[in-house]
CSV table of N, CA and C and ligand atoms in Angstrom, one decimal:
chain,number,residue,atom,x,y,z
V,1,UNK,N,62.6,-36.2,69.6
V,1,UNK,CA,61.8,-36.8,70.1
V,1,UNK,C,62.0,-37.8,71.2
V,2,UNK,N,61.7,-38.1,72.5
V,2,UNK,CA,62.6,-38.8,73.2
V,2,UNK,C,61.6,-39.9,73.7
V,3,UNK,N,62.1,-41.0,74.3
V,3,UNK,CA,61.4,-42.5,73.9
V,3,UNK,C,62.4,-43.4,74.8
V,4,UNK,N,61.5,-44.3,75.4
V,4,UNK,CA,62.2,-45.1,76.4
V,4,UNK,C,61.7,-46.6,75.9
V,5,UNK,N,62.3,-47.6,76.6
V,5,UNK,CA,61.6,-48.7,76.0
V,5,UNK,C,60.5,-49.5,75.9
V,6,UNK,N,59.9,-48.8,77.2
V,6,UNK,CA,58.2,-49.0,77.2
V,6,UNK,C,57.7,-47.9,76.0
V,7,UNK,N,58.3,-47.0,75.9
V,7,UNK,CA,57.4,-46.3,74.8
V,7,UNK,C,57.8,-46.9,73.4
V,8,UNK,N,58.6,-47.5,73.3
V,8,UNK,CA,58.8,-48.2,71.8
V,8,UNK,C,57.7,-49.4,71.7
V,9,UNK,N,57.9,-50.1,72.8
V,9,UNK,CA,56.9,-51.2,73.0
V,9,UNK,C,55.4,-50.7,72.6
V,10,UNK,N,55.1,-49.4,73.6
V,10,UNK,CA,53.6,-49.1,72.7
V,10,UNK,C,53.7,-48.8,71.8
V,11,UNK,N,54.6,-47.9,71.2
V,11,UNK,CA,54.1,-47.4,69.7
V,11,UNK,C,54.1,-48.5,68.8
V,12,UNK,N,54.8,-49.9,69.0
V,12,UNK,CA,54.0,-51.0,68.0
V,12,UNK,C,53.0,-51.6,68.2
V,13,UNK,N,53.0,-51.3,69.8
V,13,UNK,CA,51.3,-51.6,70.3
V,13,UNK,C,50.3,-50.8,69.5
V,14,UNK,N,50.6,-49.7,69.7
V,14,UNK,CA,49.5,-48.6,68.9
V,14,UNK,C,49.6,-48.6,67.4
V,15,UNK,N,50.6,-48.7,66.9
V,15,UNK,CA,50.7,-48.5,65.6
V,15,UNK,C,51.2,-49.5,64.6
V,16,UNK,N,51.7,-50.5,65.1
V,16,UNK,CA,52.4,-51.6,64.3
V,16,UNK,C,51.3,-52.1,63.5
V,17,UNK,N,49.8,-52.1,63.7
V,17,UNK,CA,49.1,-52.8,62.4
V,17,UNK,C,49.0,-51.9,61.3
V,18,UNK,N,49.7,-50.7,61.3
V,18,UNK,CA,49.6,-50.0,59.8
V,18,UNK,C,50.5,-50.8,58.9
V,19,UNK,N,50.3,-50.3,57.8
V,19,UNK,CA,50.8,-50.9,56.7
V,19,UNK,C,52.5,-50.5,56.7
V,20,UNK,N,53.2,-51.3,56.2
V,20,UNK,CA,54.5,-50.7,55.7
V,20,UNK,C,54.4,-50.6,54.4
V,21,UNK,N,55.0,-49.4,53.9
V,21,UNK,CA,55.4,-49.1,52.8
V,21,UNK,C,54.8,-49.7,51.1
V,22,UNK,N,53.3,-49.9,51.2
V,22,UNK,CA,53.2,-50.4,49.7
V,22,UNK,C,53.4,-51.8,49.7
V,23,UNK,N,53.8,-52.8,50.8
V,23,UNK,CA,54.1,-54.0,50.7
V,23,UNK,C,53.3,-55.2,51.3
V,24,UNK,N,52.4,-54.8,51.5
V,24,UNK,CA,51.2,-55.9,51.9
V,24,UNK,C,51.4,-56.7,53.0
V,25,UNK,N,52.3,-55.6,54.2
V,25,UNK,CA,52.2,-56.3,55.2
V,25,UNK,C,52.3,-55.3,56.7
V,26,UNK,N,52.4,-55.5,57.5
V,26,UNK,CA,52.4,-54.5,58.7
V,26,UNK,C,53.6,-54.0,59.2
V,27,UNK,N,53.8,-52.9,59.6
V,27,UNK,CA,55.1,-52.6,60.4
V,27,UNK,C,55.5,-53.8,61.3
V,28,UNK,N,54.6,-54.2,61.8
V,28,UNK,CA,55.0,-55.5,63.2
V,28,UNK,C,55.5,-56.5,62.8
V,29,UNK,N,54.8,-57.0,61.3
V,29,UNK,CA,55.3,-58.0,60.6
V,29,UNK,C,56.5,-57.6,60.2
V,30,UNK,N,57.0,-56.7,59.4
V,30,UNK,CA,58.2,-56.3,58.7
V,30,UNK,C,59.3,-56.3,60.0
V,31,UNK,N,58.8,-55.5,61.2
V,31,UNK,CA,59.9,-55.5,62.4
V,31,UNK,C,60.3,-56.5,62.7
V,32,UNK,N,59.6,-57.7,63.1
V,32,UNK,CA,59.4,-58.9,63.7
V,32,UNK,C,60.0,-60.0,62.6
V,33,UNK,N,59.9,-59.8,61.2
V,33,UNK,CA,60.5,-60.4,60.2
V,33,UNK,C,61.9,-60.3,60.0
V,34,UNK,N,62.6,-59.0,59.8
V,34,UNK,CA,63.9,-58.5,60.0
V,34,UNK,C,64.3,-59.0,61.3
V,35,UNK,N,63.8,-58.9,62.2
V,35,UNK,CA,64.6,-59.2,63.6
V,35,UNK,C,64.7,-61.0,63.5
V,36,UNK,N,64.0,-61.4,63.1
V,36,UNK,CA,64.0,-63.0,63.2
V,36,UNK,C,65.1,-63.3,62.3
V,37,UNK,N,64.8,-62.9,61.0
V,37,UNK,CA,66.2,-63.2,60.1
V,37,UNK,C,67.6,-62.7,60.5
V,38,UNK,N,67.6,-61.7,61.1
V,38,UNK,CA,68.9,-61.5,62.1
V,38,UNK,C,69.5,-62.3,62.8
V,39,UNK,N,68.4,-62.8,64.0
V,39,UNK,CA,68.3,-64.0,64.6
V,39,UNK,C,68.9,-65.3,64.0
V,40,UNK,N,68.4,-65.4,63.3
V,40,UNK,CA,68.6,-67.1,62.3
V,40,UNK,C,70.4,-66.8,61.8
V,41,UNK,N,70.4,-65.6,61.3
V,41,UNK,CA,71.6,-65.1,61.0
V,41,UNK,C,72.9,-65.2,61.8
V,42,UNK,N,72.6,-65.5,63.0
V,42,UNK,CA,73.5,-65.8,64.2
V,42,UNK,C,73.9,-64.2,64.8
V,43,UNK,N,73.2,-63.0,64.1
V,43,UNK,CA,73.8,-61.7,64.8
V,43,UNK,C,73.6,-61.3,66.0
V,44,UNK,N,74.7,-60.7,66.5
V,44,UNK,CA,74.8,-60.3,67.9
V,44,UNK,C,73.4,-59.8,68.2
V,45,UNK,N,73.4,-59.5,69.8
V,45,UNK,CA,71.9,-59.0,70.1
V,45,UNK,C,71.8,-57.6,69.5
V,46,UNK,N,73.0,-56.7,69.7
V,46,UNK,CA,72.6,-54.9,69.2
V,46,UNK,C,72.2,-55.2,67.6
V,47,UNK,N,72.9,-56.2,67.1
V,47,UNK,CA,72.0,-56.0,65.5
V,47,UNK,C,71.1,-56.4,65.2
V,48,UNK,N,70.5,-57.5,66.0
V,48,UNK,CA,69.4,-57.9,65.9
V,48,UNK,C,68.0,-56.8,66.3
V,49,UNK,N,68.4,-56.2,67.5
V,49,UNK,CA,67.5,-55.3,68.0
V,49,UNK,C,67.5,-54.2,66.6
V,50,UNK,N,68.7,-53.5,66.0
V,50,UNK,CA,68.6,-52.8,65.2
V,50,UNK,C,67.8,-53.2,63.9
V,51,UNK,N,68.0,-54.6,63.5
V,51,UNK,CA,67.1,-55.2,62.7
V,51,UNK,C,65.5,-55.1,63.0
V,52,UNK,N,65.2,-55.4,64.2
V,52,UNK,CA,63.6,-55.3,64.8
V,52,UNK,C,63.1,-53.5,64.4
V,53,UNK,N,64.1,-52.5,65.0
V,53,UNK,CA,63.9,-51.4,65.3
V,53,UNK,C,64.2,-50.2,64.1
V,54,UNK,N,64.7,-51.0,62.7
V,54,UNK,CA,65.0,-50.1,61.9
V,54,UNK,C,64.4,-49.0,61.0
V,55,UNK,N,62.9,-49.3,61.3
V,55,UNK,CA,62.0,-48.6,60.7
V,55,UNK,C,61.0,-48.0,61.8
V,56,UNK,N,61.7,-47.9,63.1
V,56,UNK,CA,61.1,-47.3,64.2
V,56,UNK,C,60.7,-45.5,63.6
V,57,UNK,N,61.3,-45.2,63.1
V,57,UNK,CA,61.2,-43.6,62.5
V,57,UNK,C,59.9,-43.6,62.0
V,58,UNK,N,59.2,-44.8,61.0
V,58,UNK,CA,58.1,-44.1,60.5
V,58,UNK,C,57.2,-44.4,61.4
V,59,UNK,N,57.2,-45.2,62.4
V,59,UNK,CA,56.2,-45.4,63.3
V,59,UNK,C,55.8,-44.0,64.2
V,60,UNK,N,57.3,-43.3,64.5
V,60,UNK,CA,57.6,-42.4,65.3
V,60,UNK,C,56.9,-40.9,64.7
V,61,UNK,N,56.9,-40.9,63.2
V,61,UNK,CA,56.1,-39.6,62.2
V,61,UNK,C,54.8,-40.2,61.9
V,62,UNK,N,54.3,-41.2,62.3
V,62,UNK,CA,52.9,-41.5,61.8
V,62,UNK,C,52.8,-41.7,60.3
V,63,UNK,N,53.6,-41.5,59.6
V,63,UNK,CA,53.8,-41.5,58.0
V,63,UNK,C,54.1,-42.9,57.5
V,64,UNK,N,53.0,-43.8,57.8
V,64,UNK,CA,53.3,-45.3,57.3
V,64,UNK,C,52.5,-45.6,56.3
V,65,UNK,N,51.9,-45.2,55.8
V,65,UNK,CA,50.9,-45.7,54.5
V,65,UNK,C,51.9,-45.9,53.7
V,66,UNK,N,52.1,-45.0,52.1
V,66,UNK,CA,53.0,-45.1,51.1
V,66,UNK,C,53.4,-43.5,51.1
V,67,UNK,N,54.3,-43.0,51.8
V,67,UNK,CA,55.0,-41.6,52.0
V,67,UNK,C,55.3,-41.5,50.5
V,68,UNK,N,56.4,-42.4,49.7
V,68,UNK,CA,56.8,-42.0,48.6
V,68,UNK,C,56.1,-42.2,47.6
V,69,UNK,N,54.8,-42.5,47.9
V,69,UNK,CA,53.7,-42.6,46.5
V,69,UNK,C,53.6,-40.8,46.7
V,70,UNK,N,53.4,-40.2,47.4
V,70,UNK,CA,53.2,-38.8,47.4
V,70,UNK,C,54.9,-37.8,47.2
V,71,UNK,N,55.8,-38.5,47.0
V,71,UNK,CA,57.2,-37.9,46.9
V,71,UNK,C,57.9,-37.4,48.0
V,72,UNK,N,57.4,-38.0,49.1
V,72,UNK,CA,58.1,-37.4,50.5
V,72,UNK,C,58.9,-38.5,51.2
V,73,UNK,N,60.0,-37.9,51.4
V,73,UNK,CA,61.0,-38.6,52.1
V,73,UNK,C,61.0,-38.5,53.7
V,74,UNK,N,60.6,-39.2,54.6
V,74,UNK,CA,60.3,-38.9,56.0
V,74,UNK,C,61.7,-38.8,57.0
V,75,UNK,N,62.7,-39.2,56.2
V,75,UNK,CA,64.0,-39.1,57.0
V,75,UNK,C,64.0,-40.0,58.5
V,76,UNK,N,63.2,-41.5,58.1
V,76,UNK,CA,62.9,-42.0,59.2
V,76,UNK,C,64.4,-43.0,59.5
V,77,UNK,N,65.2,-42.7,59.1
V,77,UNK,CA,66.4,-43.5,59.6
V,77,UNK,C,66.8,-42.5,60.2
V,78,UNK,N,67.0,-41.0,60.4
V,78,UNK,CA,67.6,-40.0,61.3
V,78,UNK,C,66.8,-40.1,62.5
V,79,UNK,N,65.6,-39.9,62.3
V,79,UNK,CA,64.6,-40.1,63.7
V,79,UNK,C,65.3,-41.3,64.6
V,80,UNK,N,65.3,-42.3,63.9
V,80,UNK,CA,65.0,-43.2,64.7
V,80,UNK,C,66.6,-43.1,65.5
V,81,UNK,N,67.6,-43.1,64.5
V,81,UNK,CA,69.1,-42.9,65.3
V,81,UNK,C,68.9,-42.0,66.4
V,82,UNK,N,68.3,-41.0,66.4
V,82,UNK,CA,68.0,-39.7,67.7
V,82,UNK,C,67.5,-40.8,68.9
V,83,UNK,N,66.6,-41.4,68.6
V,83,UNK,CA,65.5,-42.6,69.4
V,83,UNK,C,66.5,-43.6,70.4
V,84,UNK,N,67.2,-43.7,69.2
V,84,UNK,CA,67.9,-45.3,69.5
V,84,UNK,C,69.4,-45.0,70.4
V,85,UNK,N,70.1,-43.9,69.7
V,85,UNK,CA,71.6,-43.9,70.5
V,85,UNK,C,71.2,-43.7,71.7
V,86,UNK,N,70.5,-43.1,72.2
V,86,UNK,CA,70.9,-43.0,74.0
V,86,UNK,C,70.0,-44.3,74.6
V,87,UNK,N,69.4,-44.9,74.1
V,87,UNK,CA,69.3,-45.9,74.6
V,87,UNK,C,70.2,-47.2,74.6
V,88,UNK,N,70.5,-47.4,73.3
V,88,UNK,CA,71.0,-49.1,73.3
V,88,UNK,C,72.6,-48.6,72.5
V,89,UNK,N,73.0,-47.4,72.1
V,89,UNK,CA,74.5,-46.7,71.7
V,89,UNK,C,74.6,-46.9,70.3
V,90,UNK,N,76.0,-47.0,69.7
V,90,UNK,CA,76.2,-46.7,68.1
V,90,UNK,C,75.7,-48.3,67.4
V,91,UNK,N,76.0,-49.5,68.3
V,91,UNK,CA,75.8,-51.1,67.6
V,91,UNK,C,74.6,-51.1,67.5
V,92,UNK,N,73.5,-50.1,67.7
V,92,UNK,CA,72.2,-50.4,67.3
V,92,UNK,C,71.8,-49.0,66.5
V,93,UNK,N,72.0,-48.0,67.0
V,93,UNK,CA,71.7,-46.7,66.4
V,93,UNK,C,72.3,-46.4,65.1
V,94,UNK,N,73.8,-46.7,65.0
V,94,UNK,CA,74.2,-46.6,63.7
V,94,UNK,C,74.1,-47.4,62.5
V,95,UNK,N,73.6,-48.5,62.8
V,95,UNK,CA,73.1,-49.5,61.6
V,95,UNK,C,71.8,-49.1,60.8
V,96,UNK,N,71.0,-48.8,62.0
V,96,UNK,CA,69.9,-48.3,61.7
V,96,UNK,C,69.9,-47.1,61.0
V,97,UNK,N,70.9,-45.9,61.4
V,97,UNK,CA,71.2,-44.7,60.7
V,97,UNK,C,71.7,-44.9,59.4
V,98,UNK,N,72.5,-46.2,59.2
V,98,UNK,CA,72.9,-45.9,57.6
V,98,UNK,C,72.1,-47.1,56.8
V,99,UNK,N,70.8,-47.8,57.1
V,99,UNK,CA,70.2,-48.5,56.5
V,99,UNK,C,69.6,-47.9,55.1
V,100,UNK,N,69.4,-47.0,55.3
V,100,UNK,CA,68.8,-46.1,53.6
V,100,UNK,C,70.2,-45.7,52.9
V,101,UNK,N,71.2,-45.6,53.3
V,101,UNK,CA,72.4,-45.2,52.3
V,101,UNK,C,73.0,-46.6,52.2
V,102,UNK,N,72.7,-47.8,52.8
V,102,UNK,CA,73.0,-48.9,52.3
V,102,UNK,C,72.4,-49.5,51.2
V,103,UNK,N,71.5,-48.9,50.9
V,103,UNK,CA,70.3,-49.4,49.9
V,103,UNK,C,71.5,-48.7,48.5
V,104,UNK,N,71.4,-47.2,48.9
V,104,UNK,CA,72.1,-46.8,47.8
V,104,UNK,C,74.0,-47.1,47.1
V,105,UNK,N,74.4,-47.5,48.4
V,105,UNK,CA,75.7,-48.5,48.1
V,105,UNK,C,75.3,-49.7,47.5
V,106,UNK,N,74.2,-50.3,47.9
V,106,UNK,CA,74.3,-51.8,46.9
V,106,UNK,C,74.0,-51.7,45.4
V,107,UNK,N,72.9,-50.7,45.4
V,107,UNK,CA,72.3,-50.2,44.1
V,107,UNK,C,73.5,-50.0,43.5
V,108,UNK,N,74.7,-49.2,44.0
V,108,UNK,CA,75.6,-48.8,43.0
V,108,UNK,C,76.9,-50.1,42.6
V,109,UNK,N,76.6,-50.7,43.9
V,109,UNK,CA,77.8,-51.8,43.7
V,109,UNK,C,77.8,-53.3,43.3
V,110,UNK,N,76.5,-53.8,43.7
V,110,UNK,CA,76.0,-55.1,43.3
V,110,UNK,C,75.1,-55.0,42.0
V,111,UNK,N,75.6,-55.5,41.2
V,111,UNK,CA,74.8,-56.2,39.9
V,111,UNK,C,73.6,-57.1,39.8
V,112,UNK,N,72.3,-56.7,39.6
V,112,UNK,CA,71.4,-57.1,40.1
V,112,UNK,C,70.7,-56.9,41.4
V,113,UNK,N,71.4,-55.7,42.1
V,113,UNK,CA,70.6,-55.6,43.5
V,113,UNK,C,69.5,-54.9,43.2
V,114,UNK,N,69.7,-53.8,42.3
V,114,UNK,CA,68.3,-53.1,42.1
V,114,UNK,C,67.2,-53.7,41.2
V,115,UNK,N,67.4,-54.6,40.9
V,115,UNK,CA,65.9,-55.6,40.0
V,115,UNK,C,65.1,-56.2,41.3
V,116,UNK,N,66.0,-56.9,42.1
V,116,UNK,CA,65.7,-57.6,43.1
V,116,UNK,C,65.0,-56.5,44.4
V,117,UNK,N,64.8,-55.0,44.2
V,117,UNK,CA,63.9,-54.3,45.4
V,117,UNK,C,62.5,-54.4,45.0
V,118,UNK,N,62.0,-53.9,46.0
V,118,UNK,CA,60.4,-53.9,45.7
V,118,UNK,C,60.3,-52.5,45.2
V,119,UNK,N,58.9,-52.5,44.6
V,119,UNK,CA,58.7,-51.3,43.8
V,119,UNK,C,58.6,-49.8,44.7
V,120,UNK,N,58.5,-50.3,46.2
V,120,UNK,CA,58.4,-48.6,47.0
V,120,UNK,C,59.8,-48.7,47.4
V,121,UNK,N,60.7,-49.5,47.4
V,121,UNK,CA,62.3,-49.3,47.9
V,121,UNK,C,63.0,-48.5,46.3
V,122,UNK,N,62.0,-48.8,45.2
V,122,UNK,CA,63.1,-48.4,43.8
V,122,UNK,C,62.2,-46.8,44.1
V,123,UNK,N,61.1,-46.7,44.4
V,123,UNK,CA,60.6,-45.5,44.4
V,123,UNK,C,61.3,-44.5,45.2
V,124,UNK,N,61.6,-45.2,46.4
V,124,UNK,CA,62.0,-43.8,47.5
V,124,UNK,C,63.5,-44.1,47.3
V,125,UNK,N,64.1,-44.7,46.6
V,125,UNK,CA,65.5,-45.0,46.1
V,125,UNK,C,65.7,-43.2,45.3
V,126,UNK,N,65.2,-42.9,44.3
V,126,UNK,CA,65.2,-41.5,44.0
V,126,UNK,C,65.2,-40.5,44.9
V,127,UNK,N,63.8,-40.5,46.0
V,127,UNK,CA,63.8,-39.6,46.7
V,127,UNK,C,65.6,-39.3,47.6
V,128,UNK,N,65.9,-40.6,48.0
V,128,UNK,CA,67.0,-40.9,48.8
V,128,UNK,C,68.1,-40.5,48.5
V,129,UNK,N,68.2,-40.0,46.9
V,129,UNK,CA,69.7,-39.5,46.1
V,129,UNK,C,70.1,-40.6,45.0
V,130,UNK,N,69.3,-41.8,44.9
V,130,UNK,CA,69.8,-42.6,43.8
V,130,UNK,C,71.4,-43.4,44.4
V,131,UNK,N,71.5,-43.9,43.3
V,131,UNK,CA,73.3,-44.7,43.6
V,131,UNK,C,73.9,-43.7,43.9
V,132,UNK,N,74.9,-44.3,44.9
V,132,UNK,CA,76.0,-43.8,45.3
V,132,UNK,C,77.1,-43.8,44.3
V,133,UNK,N,77.6,-42.6,44.3
V,133,UNK,CA,78.9,-42.5,43.2
V,133,UNK,C,80.1,-43.3,44.2
V,134,UNK,N,80.9,-43.5,43.1
V,134,UNK,CA,82.0,-44.4,43.6
V,134,UNK,C,82.7,-44.0,45.0
V,135,UNK,N,83.0,-42.4,44.8
V,135,UNK,CA,83.3,-41.4,46.2
V,135,UNK,C,82.5,-42.0,47.2
V,136,UNK,N,81.4,-41.7,47.2
V,136,UNK,CA,80.4,-41.9,48.1
V,136,UNK,C,80.3,-43.6,48.6
V,137,UNK,N,80.5,-44.3,47.7
V,137,UNK,CA,80.7,-45.8,48.4
V,137,UNK,C,81.9,-45.8,49.1
V,138,UNK,N,82.8,-45.4,48.6
V,138,UNK,CA,84.4,-45.5,49.8
V,138,UNK,C,84.2,-45.1,51.2
V,139,UNK,N,83.7,-43.6,51.0
V,139,UNK,CA,83.4,-42.8,52.2
V,139,UNK,C,82.2,-44.0,53.1
V,140,UNK,N,81.2,-44.4,52.7
V,140,UNK,CA,80.0,-45.6,53.4
V,140,UNK,C,80.9,-46.3,53.9
V,141,UNK,N,81.8,-46.9,53.0
V,141,UNK,CA,82.4,-48.4,53.4
V,141,UNK,C,83.0,-48.5,54.6
V,142,UNK,N,83.9,-47.0,54.8
V,142,UNK,CA,84.7,-46.8,56.0
V,142,UNK,C,84.1,-46.3,57.1
V,143,UNK,N,83.1,-46.3,57.1
V,143,UNK,CA,82.2,-45.7,58.5
V,143,UNK,C,82.0,-47.1,59.4
V,144,UNK,N,82.1,-46.8,60.6
V,144,UNK,CA,82.0,-47.6,61.9
V,144,UNK,C,80.4,-48.3,61.2
V,145,UNK,N,80.0,-49.6,61.5
V,145,UNK,CA,79.2,-50.3,61.5
V,145,UNK,C,78.3,-50.3,60.1
V,146,UNK,N,79.3,-49.9,59.0
V,146,UNK,CA,78.7,-49.7,57.6
V,146,UNK,C,78.4,-51.2,57.4
V,147,UNK,N,79.0,-52.3,57.6
V,147,UNK,CA,78.8,-53.8,57.4
V,147,UNK,C,78.0,-54.4,57.8
V,148,UNK,N,77.5,-53.8,59.2
V,148,UNK,CA,76.2,-54.3,60.0
V,148,UNK,C,75.0,-53.7,59.0
V,149,UNK,N,75.3,-52.3,58.6
V,149,UNK,CA,74.5,-51.6,58.0
V,149,UNK,C,73.9,-52.7,56.8
V,150,UNK,N,75.0,-53.4,55.9
V,150,UNK,CA,74.5,-53.8,54.6
V,150,UNK,C,74.3,-54.9,55.0
V,151,UNK,N,74.4,-55.6,56.1
V,151,UNK,CA,73.7,-56.9,56.5
V,151,UNK,C,72.2,-56.9,57.0
V,152,UNK,N,72.0,-55.7,57.7
V,152,UNK,CA,70.7,-55.1,58.0
V,152,UNK,C,70.1,-55.1,56.7
V,153,UNK,N,70.4,-54.2,56.0
V,153,UNK,CA,69.7,-54.2,54.6
V,153,UNK,C,69.0,-55.1,53.8
V,154,UNK,N,70.1,-56.3,53.7
V,154,UNK,CA,69.5,-57.5,53.6
V,154,UNK,C,68.3,-58.2,53.9
V,155,UNK,N,68.3,-58.0,55.2
V,155,UNK,CA,67.4,-58.7,56.2
V,155,UNK,C,66.0,-57.6,55.7
V,156,UNK,N,66.3,-56.3,55.8
V,156,UNK,CA,65.3,-55.5,55.3
V,156,UNK,C,64.5,-55.9,54.2
V,157,UNK,N,65.1,-56.3,53.1
V,157,UNK,CA,65.0,-56.6,51.4
V,157,UNK,C,63.9,-57.8,51.7
V,158,UNK,N,64.7,-59.0,52.4
V,158,UNK,CA,63.8,-60.0,52.5
V,158,UNK,C,62.6,-60.3,53.3
V,159,UNK,N,62.9,-59.4,54.2
V,159,UNK,CA,61.6,-59.0,55.4
V,159,UNK,C,60.0,-58.3,54.9
V,160,UNK,N,59.6,-59.1,53.7
V,160,UNK,CA,58.6,-58.7,53.4
V,160,UNK,C,57.6,-59.6,52.9
V,161,UNK,N,57.7,-60.6,53.7
V,161,UNK,CA,56.6,-61.7,53.3
V,161,UNK,C,55.0,-61.5,53.8
V,162,UNK,N,54.1,-61.6,53.2
V,162,UNK,CA,52.6,-61.2,53.7
V,162,UNK,C,52.1,-62.5,54.4
V,163,UNK,N,53.0,-64.0,53.9
V,163,UNK,CA,52.7,-65.0,54.4
V,163,UNK,C,53.3,-65.4,55.8
V,164,UNK,N,54.2,-64.5,56.0
V,164,UNK,CA,54.8,-64.9,57.5
V,164,UNK,C,54.4,-64.1,58.6
V,165,UNK,N,53.8,-64.9,59.5
V,165,UNK,CA,53.5,-64.1,60.7
V,165,UNK,C,54.5,-64.0,61.9
V,166,UNK,N,54.2,-63.2,62.9
V,166,UNK,CA,54.9,-63.0,64.1
V,166,UNK,C,54.1,-64.3,65.0
V,167,UNK,N,55.0,-65.0,65.5
V,167,UNK,CA,54.1,-65.6,67.1
V,167,UNK,C,53.9,-64.8,67.8
V,168,UNK,N,52.6,-65.3,68.8
V,168,UNK,CA,52.1,-64.8,69.9
V,168,UNK,C,53.1,-64.3,70.9
V,169,UNK,N,54.2,-64.6,71.2
V,169,UNK,CA,55.2,-64.1,72.0
V,169,UNK,C,56.1,-63.0,71.6
V,170,UNK,N,55.7,-62.9,70.2
V,170,UNK,CA,57.0,-61.9,69.5
V,170,UNK,C,57.1,-60.8,70.5
V,171,UNK,N,56.2,-60.2,71.0
V,171,UNK,CA,56.2,-58.9,71.8
V,171,UNK,C,57.1,-59.2,72.9
V,172,UNK,N,57.0,-60.4,73.7
V,172,UNK,CA,57.7,-60.2,74.7
V,172,UNK,C,59.3,-60.4,74.2
V,173,UNK,N,59.5,-61.1,72.9
V,173,UNK,CA,60.6,-61.4,72.7
V,173,UNK,C,61.6,-59.9,72.3
V,174,UNK,N,60.7,-59.2,71.7
V,174,UNK,CA,61.4,-58.0,71.3
V,174,UNK,C,61.5,-57.1,72.9
V,175,UNK,N,60.8,-57.1,73.9
V,175,UNK,CA,61.2,-56.4,75.3
V,175,UNK,C,62.4,-57.4,75.8
V,176,UNK,N,62.4,-58.8,75.9
V,176,UNK,CA,63.7,-59.3,76.3
V,176,UNK,C,64.7,-58.6,75.5
V,177,UNK,N,64.4,-58.4,74.4
V,177,UNK,CA,65.9,-58.2,73.4
V,177,UNK,C,66.3,-56.8,73.8
V,178,UNK,N,65.3,-55.9,74.2
V,178,UNK,CA,65.6,-54.7,74.6
V,178,UNK,C,66.3,-54.4,75.8
V,179,UNK,N,65.8,-55.4,76.9
V,179,UNK,CA,66.3,-55.5,78.1
V,179,UNK,C,67.8,-55.4,77.9
V,180,UNK,N,68.1,-56.7,77.3
V,180,UNK,CA,69.3,-57.4,77.1
V,180,UNK,C,70.4,-56.3,76.5
V,181,UNK,N,70.1,-55.6,75.7
V,181,UNK,CA,70.8,-54.6,75.1
V,181,UNK,C,70.9,-53.2,75.9
V,182,UNK,N,72.3,-52.7,76.0
V,182,UNK,CA,72.6,-51.4,76.8
V,182,UNK,C,73.8,-50.9,76.3
V,183,UNK,N,73.7,-49.4,76.1
V,183,UNK,CA,74.9,-48.6,75.6
V,183,UNK,C,76.0,-49.5,75.8
R,1,FE2,FE1,63.5,-48.0,56.2
R,2,FE2,FE1,62.5,-51.8,56.3
């Protein structure tokens, strides 16, 4: 599925109000919260943009209610990577591609991480292959942008606050960030 910068903005405008996987917030809230957490953490513009757009694949498929409840993995990270690579290059596309694997890595390597995951994240973990084996962990960590994916994952886990709303200029901020990042 091909999409350009205007298409991304249009997808959020059309579907951003849809629910984010069983978390009591919208896709737009989650996207903005993750981007905002990345900005506050001093992340580079490409990594901020990756945080904003990491779940774009959910909007692209439209399977945005709670697909994991039906035992469905929509492979949203791969869909988003394909869309983002030609527009913004690997510094955006790869952390997005790896954000699901990053969860499997963190469950395997960080004591206590699994206990802090939301119910939907635990449910989707099984569909996504469960915790990584030690060898999978080693291979994961050696990939380009693996560390960025782990940072993104932390924002992904934190960006699920029902009480935290995007400001009115959030859509303009996303457009400006997209204009500032090129491959
Ligand atoms: Fe995701
Ligand atoms: Fe997410």
